[in-house]
PDB file of C-alpha atoms in Angstrom:
ATOM      1  CA  MET A   1      -0.028   0.012   0.001  1.00 45.00           C
ATOM      2  CA  THR A   2       1.418   3.427  -1.001  1.00 49.00           C
ATOM      3  CA  HIS A   3       0.976   6.190   1.558  1.00 67.00           C
ATOM      4  CA  LYS A   4       1.127   9.826   0.863  1.00 85.00           C
ATOM      5  CA  LYS A   5       4.267  11.697   1.841  1.00 94.00           C
ATOM      6  CA  ILE A   6       4.113  13.646   5.031  1.00 97.00           C
ATOM      7  CA  LEU A   7       4.743  17.379   4.390  1.00 98.00           C
ATOM      8  CA  LEU A   8       7.474  18.831   6.504  1.00 99.00           C
ATOM      9  CA  GLU A   9       7.290  22.554   7.212  1.00 99.00           C
ATOM     10  CA  VAL A  10      10.379  24.127   8.832  1.00 99.00           C
ATOM     11  CA  CYS A  11      10.335  27.613  10.351  1.00 98.00           C
ATOM     12  CA  VAL A  12      13.297  29.802   9.471  1.00 98.00           C
ATOM     13  CA  ASP A  13      14.461  33.407   9.960  1.00 98.00           C
ATOM     14  CA  SER A  14      17.411  33.621   7.537  1.00 98.00           C
ATOM     15  CA  PHE A  15      18.332  32.613   4.065  1.00 98.00           C
ATOM     16  CA  ASP A  16      21.084  30.321   5.151  1.00 98.00           C
ATOM     17  CA  SER A  17      18.532  28.421   7.328  1.00 98.00           C
ATOM     18  CA  ALA A  18      16.035  28.330   4.532  1.00 99.00           C
ATOM     19  CA  LYS A  19      18.567  26.762   2.102  1.00 99.00           C
ATOM     20  CA  THR A  20      19.635  24.300   4.701  1.00 99.00           C
ATOM     21  CA  ALA A  21      16.096  23.229   5.458  1.00 99.00           C
ATOM     22  CA  VAL A  22      15.298  22.724   1.780  1.00 98.00           C
ATOM     23  CA  ASP A  23      18.526  20.981   0.906  1.00 98.00           C
ATOM     24  CA  ASN A  24      17.844  18.411   3.642  1.00 99.00           C
ATOM     25  CA  GLY A  25      14.153  17.630   3.004  1.00 98.00           C
ATOM     26  CA  ALA A  26      11.858  20.450   4.005  1.00 99.00           C
ATOM     27  CA  ASP A  27       8.811  20.702   1.723  1.00 99.00           C
ATOM     28  CA  ARG A  28       7.593  24.122   2.877  1.00 99.00           C
ATOM     29  CA  LEU A  29       8.927  26.985   4.892  1.00 99.00           C
ATOM     30  CA  GLU A  30       7.479  29.347   7.459  1.00 99.00           C
ATOM     31  CA  ILE A  31       9.449  32.589   7.109  1.00 99.00           C
ATOM     32  CA  CYS A  32       9.782  34.645  10.209  1.00 98.00           C
ATOM     33  CA  GLY A  33      11.965  37.384  11.714  1.00 97.00           C
ATOM     34  CA  SER A  34      13.913  36.828  14.981  1.00 92.00           C
ATOM     35  CA  LEU A  35      12.590  33.340  15.820  1.00 93.00           C
ATOM     36  CA  CYS A  36      14.451  33.276  19.087  1.00 85.00           C
ATOM     37  CA  GLN A  37      12.544  36.283  20.412  1.00 82.00           C
ATOM     38  CA  GLY A  38       9.147  35.139  21.549  1.00 83.00           C
ATOM     39  CA  GLY A  39       8.471  32.910  18.643  1.00 88.00           C
ATOM     40  CA  GLY A  40       9.231  35.312  15.787  1.00 94.00           C
ATOM     41  CA  THR A  41       7.906  38.386  14.031  1.00 98.00           C
ATOM     42  CA  THR A  42       7.108  39.444  10.481  1.00 98.00           C
ATOM     43  CA  PRO A  43      10.240  38.907   8.253  1.00 99.00           C
ATOM     44  CA  SER A  44      11.710  41.525   6.001  1.00 98.00           C
ATOM     45  CA  VAL A  45      10.436  41.776   2.450  1.00 99.00           C
ATOM     46  CA  ALA A  46      13.999  41.514   1.230  1.00 99.00           C
ATOM     47  CA  LEU A  47      14.473  38.136   2.944  1.00 99.00           C
ATOM     48  CA  VAL A  48      11.333  36.780   1.323  1.00 99.00           C
ATOM     49  CA  ASN A  49      12.376  38.128  -2.086  1.00 98.00           C
ATOM     50  CA  MET A  50      15.813  36.557  -1.754  1.00 99.00           C
ATOM     51  CA  ILE A  51      14.275  33.132  -0.819  1.00 99.00           C
ATOM     52  CA  GLN A  52      11.825  33.414  -3.706  1.00 98.00           C
ATOM     53  CA  SER A  53      14.570  34.296  -6.153  1.00 98.00           C
ATOM     54  CA  GLU A  54      17.148  31.661  -5.119  1.00 98.00           C
ATOM     55  CA  LEU A  55      14.753  28.882  -4.038  1.00 97.00           C
ATOM     56  CA  PRO A  56      12.048  29.221  -6.767  1.00 95.00           C
ATOM     57  CA  LYS A  57       8.653  27.435  -6.564  1.00 92.00           C
ATOM     58  CA  LEU A  58       9.157  26.698  -2.894  1.00 97.00           C
ATOM     59  CA  PRO A  59       5.881  27.178  -0.852  1.00 98.00           C
ATOM     60  CA  LEU A  60       6.285  29.941   1.578  1.00 99.00           C
ATOM     61  CA  MET A  61       4.106  30.775   4.628  1.00 99.00           C
ATOM     62  CA  ILE A  62       4.897  34.218   6.030  1.00 99.00           C
ATOM     63  CA  MET A  63       4.616  35.104   9.714  1.00 99.00           C
ATOM     64  CA  ILE A  64       2.515  38.321  10.265  1.00 99.00           C
ATOM     65  CA  ARG A  65       3.345  39.573  13.810  1.00 98.00           C
ATOM     66  CA  PRO A  66       4.399  43.183  14.441  1.00 98.00           C
ATOM     67  CA  ARG A  67       6.160  42.426  17.724  1.00 96.00           C
ATOM     68  CA  PRO A  68       7.007  39.775  20.347  1.00 94.00           C
ATOM     69  CA  GLY A  69       4.762  39.448  23.362  1.00 94.00           C
ATOM     70  CA  ASP A  70       1.063  38.790  23.639  1.00 95.00           C
ATOM     71  CA  PHE A  71      -1.377  38.363  20.787  1.00 97.00           C
ATOM     72  CA  VAL A  72      -3.672  41.251  21.689  1.00 98.00           C
ATOM     73  CA  TYR A  73      -3.102  43.858  19.042  1.00 98.00           C
ATOM     74  CA  SER A  74      -3.903  47.534  18.991  1.00 98.00           C
ATOM     75  CA  GLU A  75      -5.728  49.308  16.204  1.00 98.00           C
ATOM     76  CA  SER A  76      -2.553  50.662  14.762  1.00 99.00           C
ATOM     77  CA  GLU A  77      -0.868  47.171  14.984  1.00 99.00           C
ATOM     78  CA  VAL A  78      -3.827  45.652  13.138  1.00 99.00           C
ATOM     79  CA  ARG A  79      -3.463  48.204  10.370  1.00 99.00           C
ATOM     80  CA  LEU A  80       0.224  47.359  10.122  1.00 99.00           C
ATOM     81  CA  MET A  81      -0.569  43.701   9.904  1.00 99.00           C
ATOM     82  CA  LYS A  82      -3.113  44.276   7.132  1.00 99.00           C
ATOM     83  CA  ALA A  83      -0.506  46.318   5.234  1.00 99.00           C
ATOM     84  CA  GLU A  84       2.075  43.574   5.653  1.00 99.00           C
ATOM     85  CA  ILE A  85      -0.369  40.915   4.362  1.00 99.00           C
ATOM     86  CA  ALA A  86      -1.171  43.100   1.391  1.00 99.00           C
ATOM     87  CA  THR A  87       2.635  43.396   0.627  1.00 99.00           C
ATOM     88  CA  PHE A  88       3.193  39.617   0.782  1.00 99.00           C
ATOM     89  CA  ARG A  89       0.061  38.951  -1.160  1.00 98.00           C
ATOM     90  CA  ARG A  90       1.638  40.954  -4.024  1.00 98.00           C
ATOM     91  CA  LEU A  91       4.718  38.675  -3.793  1.00 98.00           C
ATOM     92  CA  ARG A  92       2.435  35.726  -4.384  1.00 97.00           C
ATOM     93  CA  VAL A  93       3.601  33.634  -1.500  1.00 99.00           C
ATOM     94  CA  MET A  94       1.557  30.595  -0.523  1.00 98.00           C
ATOM     95  CA  GLY A  95       0.142  32.015   2.614  1.00 99.00           C
ATOM     96  CA  VAL A  96       0.338  34.001   5.866  1.00 99.00           C
ATOM     97  CA  VAL A  97       0.516  32.896   9.472  1.00 99.00           C
ATOM     98  CA  PHE A  98      -0.971  34.934  12.396  1.00 98.00           C
ATOM     99  CA  GLY A  99      -3.066  34.608  15.556  1.00 97.00           C
ATOM    100  CA  CYS A 100      -5.121  37.203  17.460  1.00 97.00           C
ATOM    101  CA  LEU A 101      -6.588  36.970  20.939  1.00 96.00           C
ATOM    102  CA  LYS A 102      -8.853  39.157  23.021  1.00 96.00           C
ATOM    103  CA  PRO A 103      -7.762  40.559  26.393  1.00 95.00           C
ATOM    104  CA  ASP A 104      -9.721  37.720  28.083  1.00 91.00           C
ATOM    105  CA  GLY A 105      -7.536  35.123  26.385  1.00 90.00           C
ATOM    106  CA  MET A 106     -10.123  34.022  23.799  1.00 90.00           C
ATOM    107  CA  ILE A 107      -9.830  34.158  20.006  1.00 94.00           C
ATOM    108  CA  ASP A 108     -10.464  37.674  18.557  1.00 96.00           C
ATOM    109  CA  GLU A 109     -12.862  36.672  15.905  1.00 96.00           C
ATOM    110  CA  LEU A 110     -13.301  40.159  14.501  1.00 97.00           C
ATOM    111  CA  VAL A 111      -9.580  40.901  14.008  1.00 98.00           C
ATOM    112  CA  THR A 112      -8.831  37.424  12.785  1.00 98.00           C
ATOM    113  CA  SER A 113     -11.668  37.656  10.204  1.00 98.00           C
ATOM    114  CA  GLU A 114     -10.422  41.046   9.023  1.00 98.00           C
ATOM    115  CA  LEU A 115      -6.919  39.861   8.594  1.00 98.00           C
ATOM    116  CA  ALA A 116      -8.009  36.686   6.880  1.00 98.00           C
ATOM    117  CA  ALA A 117     -10.130  38.704   4.455  1.00 98.00           C
ATOM    118  CA  CYS A 118      -7.024  40.745   3.525  1.00 98.00           C
ATOM    119  CA  ALA A 119      -5.217  37.580   2.611  1.00 98.00           C
ATOM    120  CA  GLY A 120      -7.583  36.978  -0.363  1.00 97.00           C
ATOM    121  CA  PRO A 121      -6.489  33.771  -2.170  1.00 97.00           C
ATOM    122  CA  LEU A 122      -3.657  33.101   0.169  1.00 98.00           C
ATOM    123  CA  GLU A 123      -3.818  30.238   2.644  1.00 98.00           C
ATOM    124  CA  VAL A 124      -4.039  31.298   6.294  1.00 98.00           C
ATOM    125  CA  THR A 125      -2.600  29.480   9.319  1.00 98.00           C
ATOM    126  CA  PHE A 126      -3.748  30.442  12.762  1.00 98.00           C
ATOM    127  CA  HIS A 127      -0.554  29.924  14.761  1.00 96.00           C
ATOM    128  CA  ARG A 128       0.188  28.880  18.316  1.00 91.00           C
ATOM    129  CA  ALA A 129      -1.796  31.733  19.811  1.00 93.00           C
ATOM    130  CA  PHE A 130      -4.276  28.850  19.807  1.00 93.00           C
ATOM    131  CA  ASP A 131      -2.242  27.213  22.551  1.00 89.00           C
ATOM    132  CA  MET A 132      -2.442  30.476  24.623  1.00 90.00           C
ATOM    133  CA  ILE A 133      -6.268  30.564  24.871  1.00 88.00           C
ATOM    134  CA  ASN A 134      -7.494  30.991  28.406  1.00 83.00           C
ATOM    135  CA  TYR A 135      -9.346  28.050  30.142  1.00 71.00           C
ATOM    136  CA  PRO A 136     -10.533  28.868  33.666  1.00 63.00           C
ATOM    137  CA  SER A 137      -9.937  25.359  35.153  1.00 60.00           C
ATOM    138  CA  ALA A 138      -7.411  22.615  34.742  1.00 58.00           C
ATOM    139  CA  ASP A 139     -10.087  20.087  33.771  1.00 57.00           C
ATOM    140  CA  GLY A 140     -11.454  22.187  30.947  1.00 66.00           C
ATOM    141  CA  PRO A 141      -8.733  22.748  28.251  1.00 68.00           C
ATOM    142  CA  LEU A 142     -10.419  20.603  25.617  1.00 72.00           C
ATOM    143  CA  LEU A 143     -13.723  22.232  26.184  1.00 74.00           C
ATOM    144  CA  TRP A 144     -12.140  25.684  25.551  1.00 75.00           C
ATOM    145  CA  ALA A 145     -10.090  24.388  22.668  1.00 79.00           C
ATOM    146  CA  THR A 146     -13.287  23.095  21.059  1.00 80.00           C
ATOM    147  CA  SER A 147     -14.941  26.465  21.586  1.00 81.00           C
ATOM    148  CA  ALA A 148     -11.908  28.195  19.988  1.00 86.00           C
ATOM    149  CA  LEU A 149     -11.978  25.687  17.058  1.00 86.00           C
ATOM    150  CA  CYS A 150     -15.655  26.501  16.531  1.00 86.00           C
ATOM    151  CA  VAL A 151     -14.783  30.201  16.299  1.00 89.00           C
ATOM    152  CA  LEU A 152     -12.042  29.522  13.706  1.00 92.00           C
ATOM    153  CA  ASP A 153     -14.339  27.185  11.713  1.00 88.00           C
ATOM    154  CA  THR A 154     -16.704  30.139  11.067  1.00 89.00           C
ATOM    155  CA  ILE A 155     -13.946  32.013   9.303  1.00 93.00           C
ATOM    156  CA  PRO A 156     -13.835  30.601   5.824  1.00 86.00           C
ATOM    157  CA  LYS A 157     -10.314  31.854   4.978  1.00 92.00           C
ATOM    158  CA  ILE A 158      -8.605  29.900   7.787  1.00 95.00           C
ATOM    159  CA  THR A 159      -6.755  26.970   6.286  1.00 93.00           C
ATOM    160  CA  ARG A 160      -4.976  25.350   9.187  1.00 96.00           C
ATOM    161  CA  VAL A 161      -4.210  25.676  12.907  1.00 95.00           C
ATOM    162  CA  LEU A 162      -0.623  25.343  14.202  1.00 95.00           C
ATOM    163  CA  THR A 163      -0.744  23.806  17.667  1.00 92.00           C
ATOM    164  CA  SER A 164       1.224  21.918  20.262  1.00 89.00           C
ATOM    165  CA  GLY A 165      -1.988  20.510  21.609  1.00 84.00           C
ATOM    166  CA  LEU A 166      -2.270  23.116  24.435  1.00 80.00           C
ATOM    167  CA  GLN A 167       0.963  21.883  25.975  1.00 80.00           C
ATOM    168  CA  PRO A 168       4.530  23.248  25.810  1.00 81.00           C
ATOM    169  CA  THR A 169       5.509  20.496  23.410  1.00 83.00           C
ATOM    170  CA  PHE A 170       3.547  18.336  21.019  1.00 78.00           C
ATOM    171  CA  PRO A 171       4.387  14.650  21.608  1.00 74.00           C
ATOM    172  CA  SER A 172       3.361  14.882  25.301  1.00 73.00           C
ATOM    173  CA  SER A 173      -0.065  16.291  24.202  1.00 75.00           C
ATOM    174  CA  LEU A 174      -0.978  13.577  21.749  1.00 82.00           C
ATOM    175  CA  SER A 175      -4.360  12.716  23.348  1.00 78.00           C
ATOM    176  CA  TYR A 176      -5.346  16.362  23.275  1.00 78.00           C
ATOM    177  CA  ILE A 177      -4.382  16.924  19.681  1.00 80.00           C
ATOM    178  CA  LYS A 178      -6.264  13.749  18.555  1.00 81.00           C
ATOM    179  CA  SER A 179      -9.398  15.184  20.178  1.00 80.00           C
ATOM    180  CA  ILE A 180      -8.817  18.508  18.453  1.00 78.00           C
ATOM    181  CA  ILE A 181      -8.546  16.703  15.051  1.00 80.00           C
ATOM    182  CA  ASP A 182     -11.667  14.756  15.728  1.00 79.00           C
ATOM    183  CA  GLN A 183     -13.527  18.011  16.548  1.00 75.00           C
ATOM    184  CA  SER A 184     -12.308  19.584  13.364  1.00 75.00           C
ATOM    185  CA  VAL A 185     -13.641  16.776  11.268  1.00 74.00           C
ATOM    186  CA  SER A 186     -16.932  16.866  13.148  1.00 75.00           C
ATOM    187  CA  LEU A 187     -17.372  20.614  12.582  1.00 70.00           C
ATOM    188  CA  SER A 188     -16.749  20.220   8.831  1.00 66.00           C
ATOM    189  CA  LYS A 189     -19.332  17.540   8.596  1.00 67.00           C
ATOM    190  CA  HIS A 190     -21.992  19.594  10.407  1.00 64.00           C
ATOM    191  CA  SER A 191     -21.203  22.943   8.828  1.00 59.00           C
ATOM    192  CA  ALA A 192     -24.176  25.262   8.600  1.00 52.00           C
ATOM    193  CA  SER A 193     -23.083  26.235   5.148  1.00 49.00           C
ATOM    194  CA  SER A 194     -24.776  24.617   2.132  1.00 44.00           C
ATOM    195  CA  CYS A 195     -21.271  23.662   0.953  1.00 47.00           C
ATOM    196  CA  PRO A 196     -19.508  22.010   3.873  1.00 52.00           C
ATOM    197  CA  ARG A 197     -15.929  22.991   4.149  1.00 59.00           C
ATOM    198  CA  ARG A 198     -12.940  20.784   4.386  1.00 65.00           C
ATOM    199  CA  PRO A 199     -11.772  20.095   7.975  1.00 79.00           C
ATOM    200  CA  LEU A 200      -9.267  22.619   9.262  1.00 88.00           C
ATOM    201  CA  THR A 201      -5.834  21.050   8.879  1.00 91.00           C
ATOM    202  CA  ILE A 202      -4.333  20.530  12.361  1.00 90.00           C
ATOM    203  CA  LEU A 203      -0.567  21.174  12.041  1.00 95.00           C
ATOM    204  CA  PRO A 204       1.325  19.765  14.998  1.00 94.00           C
ATOM    205  CA  GLY A 205       4.408  21.642  16.100  1.00 93.00           C
ATOM    206  CA  SER A 206       6.827  22.352  18.988  1.00 92.00           C
ATOM    207  CA  GLY A 207       9.283  19.795  20.239  1.00 91.00           C
ATOM    208  CA  ILE A 208       8.951  17.573  17.060  1.00 95.00           C
ATOM    209  CA  SER A 209      12.177  15.885  16.070  1.00 96.00           C
ATOM    210  CA  ALA A 210      13.285  12.451  14.832  1.00 97.00           C
ATOM    211  CA  ALA A 211      13.968  11.447  18.441  1.00 95.00           C
ATOM    212  CA  SER A 212      10.649  12.637  19.890  1.00 93.00           C
ATOM    213  CA  ILE A 213       8.728  10.807  17.158  1.00 93.00           C
ATOM    214  CA  LEU A 214      10.631   7.553  17.779  1.00 93.00           C
ATOM    215  CA  ALA A 215      10.080   7.930  21.539  1.00 92.00           C
ATOM    216  CA  HIS A 216       6.276   7.884  20.926  1.00 89.00           C
ATOM    217  CA  PRO A 217       5.264   4.745  18.989  1.00 89.00           C
ATOM    218  CA  GLU A 218       1.587   5.807  19.029  1.00 89.00           C
ATOM    219  CA  PHE A 219       2.705   8.982  17.187  1.00 89.00           C
ATOM    220  CA  CYS A 220       4.424   6.918  14.576  1.00 90.00           C
ATOM    221  CA  GLN A 221       1.218   4.842  14.145  1.00 90.00           C
ATOM    222  CA  LEU A 222      -0.923   7.901  13.729  1.00 89.00           C
ATOM    223  CA  LEU A 223       1.469   9.298  11.169  1.00 91.00           C
ATOM    224  CA  ARG A 224       1.189   5.860   9.350  1.00 92.00           C
ATOM    225  CA  GLU A 225      -2.622   6.178   9.469  1.00 91.00           C
ATOM    226  CA  GLY A 226      -2.527   9.652   7.843  1.00 90.00           C
ATOM    227  CA  MET A 227      -3.833  11.609  10.883  1.00 89.00           C
ATOM    228  CA  PHE A 228      -1.055  14.197  10.423  1.00 92.00           C
ATOM    229  CA  PRO A 229      -0.559  15.041   6.680  1.00 95.00           C
ATOM    230  CA  GLU A 230       1.663  17.960   7.737  1.00 97.00           C
ATOM    231  CA  ILE A 231       4.289  18.474  10.445  1.00 97.00           C
ATOM    232  CA  HIS A 232       5.880  21.728  11.663  1.00 98.00           C
ATOM    233  CA  ALA A 233       9.375  21.834  13.163  1.00 98.00           C
ATOM    234  CA  SER A 234      12.314  24.179  13.734  1.00 97.00           C
ATOM    235  CA  CYS A 235      15.106  21.656  13.587  1.00 98.00           C
ATOM    236  CA  SER A 236      17.278  24.546  14.936  1.00 96.00           C
ATOM    237  CA  SER A 237      19.849  25.233  17.611  1.00 94.00           C
ATOM    238  CA  TRP A 238      22.083  28.004  18.816  1.00 89.00           C
ATOM    239  CA  VAL A 239      25.565  27.879  17.149  1.00 89.00           C
ATOM    240  CA  ASP A 240      28.589  29.984  17.904  1.00 82.00           C
ATOM    241  CA  GLY A 241      29.114  32.967  15.673  1.00 76.00           C
ATOM    242  CA  PRO A 242      32.476  33.809  14.030  1.00 75.00           C
ATOM    243  CA  MET A 243      33.431  36.791  16.260  1.00 70.00           C
ATOM    244  CA  CYS A 244      36.480  35.924  18.350  1.00 67.00           C
ATOM    245  CA  MET A 245      36.077  35.681  22.102  1.00 61.00           C
ATOM    246  CA  LYS A 246      38.439  38.662  22.807  1.00 56.00           C
ATOM    247  CA  ALA A 247      36.162  40.958  20.651  1.00 58.00           C
ATOM    248  CA  ARG A 248      32.955  40.114  22.427  1.00 59.00           C
ATOM    249  CA  LYS A 249      31.504  42.753  24.672  1.00 62.00           C
ATOM    250  CA  GLU A 250      28.522  42.342  27.001  1.00 62.00           C
ATOM    251  CA  GLY A 251      26.189  42.033  24.041  1.00 59.00           C
ATOM    252  CA  MET A 252      23.181  43.949  22.980  1.00 59.00           C
ATOM    253  CA  GLY A 253      19.942  43.251  24.846  1.00 55.00           C
ATOM    254  CA  MET A 254      19.907  39.487  24.964  1.00 54.00           C
ATOM    255  CA  GLY A 255      23.675  39.199  25.647  1.00 50.00           C
ATOM    256  CA  ARG A 256      24.074  36.358  23.139  1.00 66.00           C
ATOM    257  CA  TRP A 257      26.730  36.127  20.430  1.00 74.00           C
ATOM    258  CA  GLU A 258      25.380  32.795  19.106  1.00 80.00           C
ATOM    259  CA  ARG A 259      23.111  32.433  16.090  1.00 86.00           C
ATOM    260  CA  TRP A 260      19.912  30.541  15.784  1.00 91.00           C
ATOM    261  CA  LYS A 261      20.245  28.165  12.741  1.00 96.00           C
ATOM    262  CA  VAL A 262      18.586  25.206  11.165  1.00 98.00           C
ATOM    263  CA  MET A 263      20.837  22.126  11.696  1.00 98.00           C
ATOM    264  CA  PRO A 264      21.070  20.001   8.543  1.00 99.00           C
ATOM    265  CA  ALA A 265      21.293  16.684  10.330  1.00 99.00           C
ATOM    266  CA  ARG A 266      18.068  17.459  12.339  1.00 98.00           C
ATOM    267  CA  VAL A 267      16.135  18.146   9.181  1.00 99.00           C
ATOM    268  CA  ARG A 268      17.546  15.149   7.369  1.00 99.00           C
ATOM    269  CA  GLU A 269      16.912  12.769  10.368  1.00 98.00           C
ATOM    270  CA  LEU A 270      13.333  14.049  10.742  1.00 98.00           C
ATOM    271  CA  ARG A 271      12.738  13.629   7.023  1.00 98.00           C
ATOM    272  CA  GLU A 272      13.956  10.027   7.157  1.00 98.00           C
ATOM    273  CA  VAL A 273      11.779   9.182  10.121  1.00 97.00           C
ATOM    274  CA  LEU A 274       8.649  10.710   8.577  1.00 97.00           C
ATOM    275  CA  ASP A 275       9.319   8.834   5.357  1.00 96.00           C
ATOM    276  CA  GLY A 276       9.892   5.643   7.283  1.00 95.00           C
ATOM    277  CA  CYS A 277       6.579   5.994   9.089  1.00 91.00           C
ATOM    278  CA  VAL A 278       4.650   5.845   5.734  1.00 88.00           C
ATOM    279  CA  SER A 279       6.825   3.569   3.657  1.00 82.00           C
TER     280      SER A 279
END
């Protein structure tokens, strides 16, 4: 029996990391700025242009996030995000990635809908702001996640949801994410629309590596069964920069002289494990 290849999306914030990811098995890139600072921000247009020019025909999803920090955006920040979406739409990227919450920690349906509408034909991923939704009690995360998913399901432009299953890392939240996927399928079947939509693609991410997959046999089995057609990973690490030790001062802000880079072996090993799960 032939199984469909699992799509591997790798998040990057530099051209070098983009090329490393693609050369070692990535199928799609999420392009961000400053990934190591709170999960990344909107990348520069020049970076996206360079990747498009030198890695043509590669599907690119672009992070739209004006700053690190929470996901509650001011009116001026929303205007900026709309302008950024319009810019990347003109570049004909595959899609955009964003997530918006209200001060109470629930999904901001209005702002999310406005941004999604600006994306036009582009695909839209609602990112891990989904994992930051507020649920009042420890026994209710799935109930609130279901509520959040219902909100996203009413926004036709949303294509997928990037989530770690409401936990810091994905493999440890497998039972949660299975329930989220089941709910997504159920919502699509019972859509109020006369033309039921496809289920939202649930894109698992955070902590996914070759080692973490192999450490969770149930995850391997679900990959084999096609529950996760797409996987998101960073495959990255801090590496020492070229500046000699004697020239290093205190640093600027973060105090780091290292660089956050995609590691070729991590991408390659993850690609091999994913392929092995469906071969």
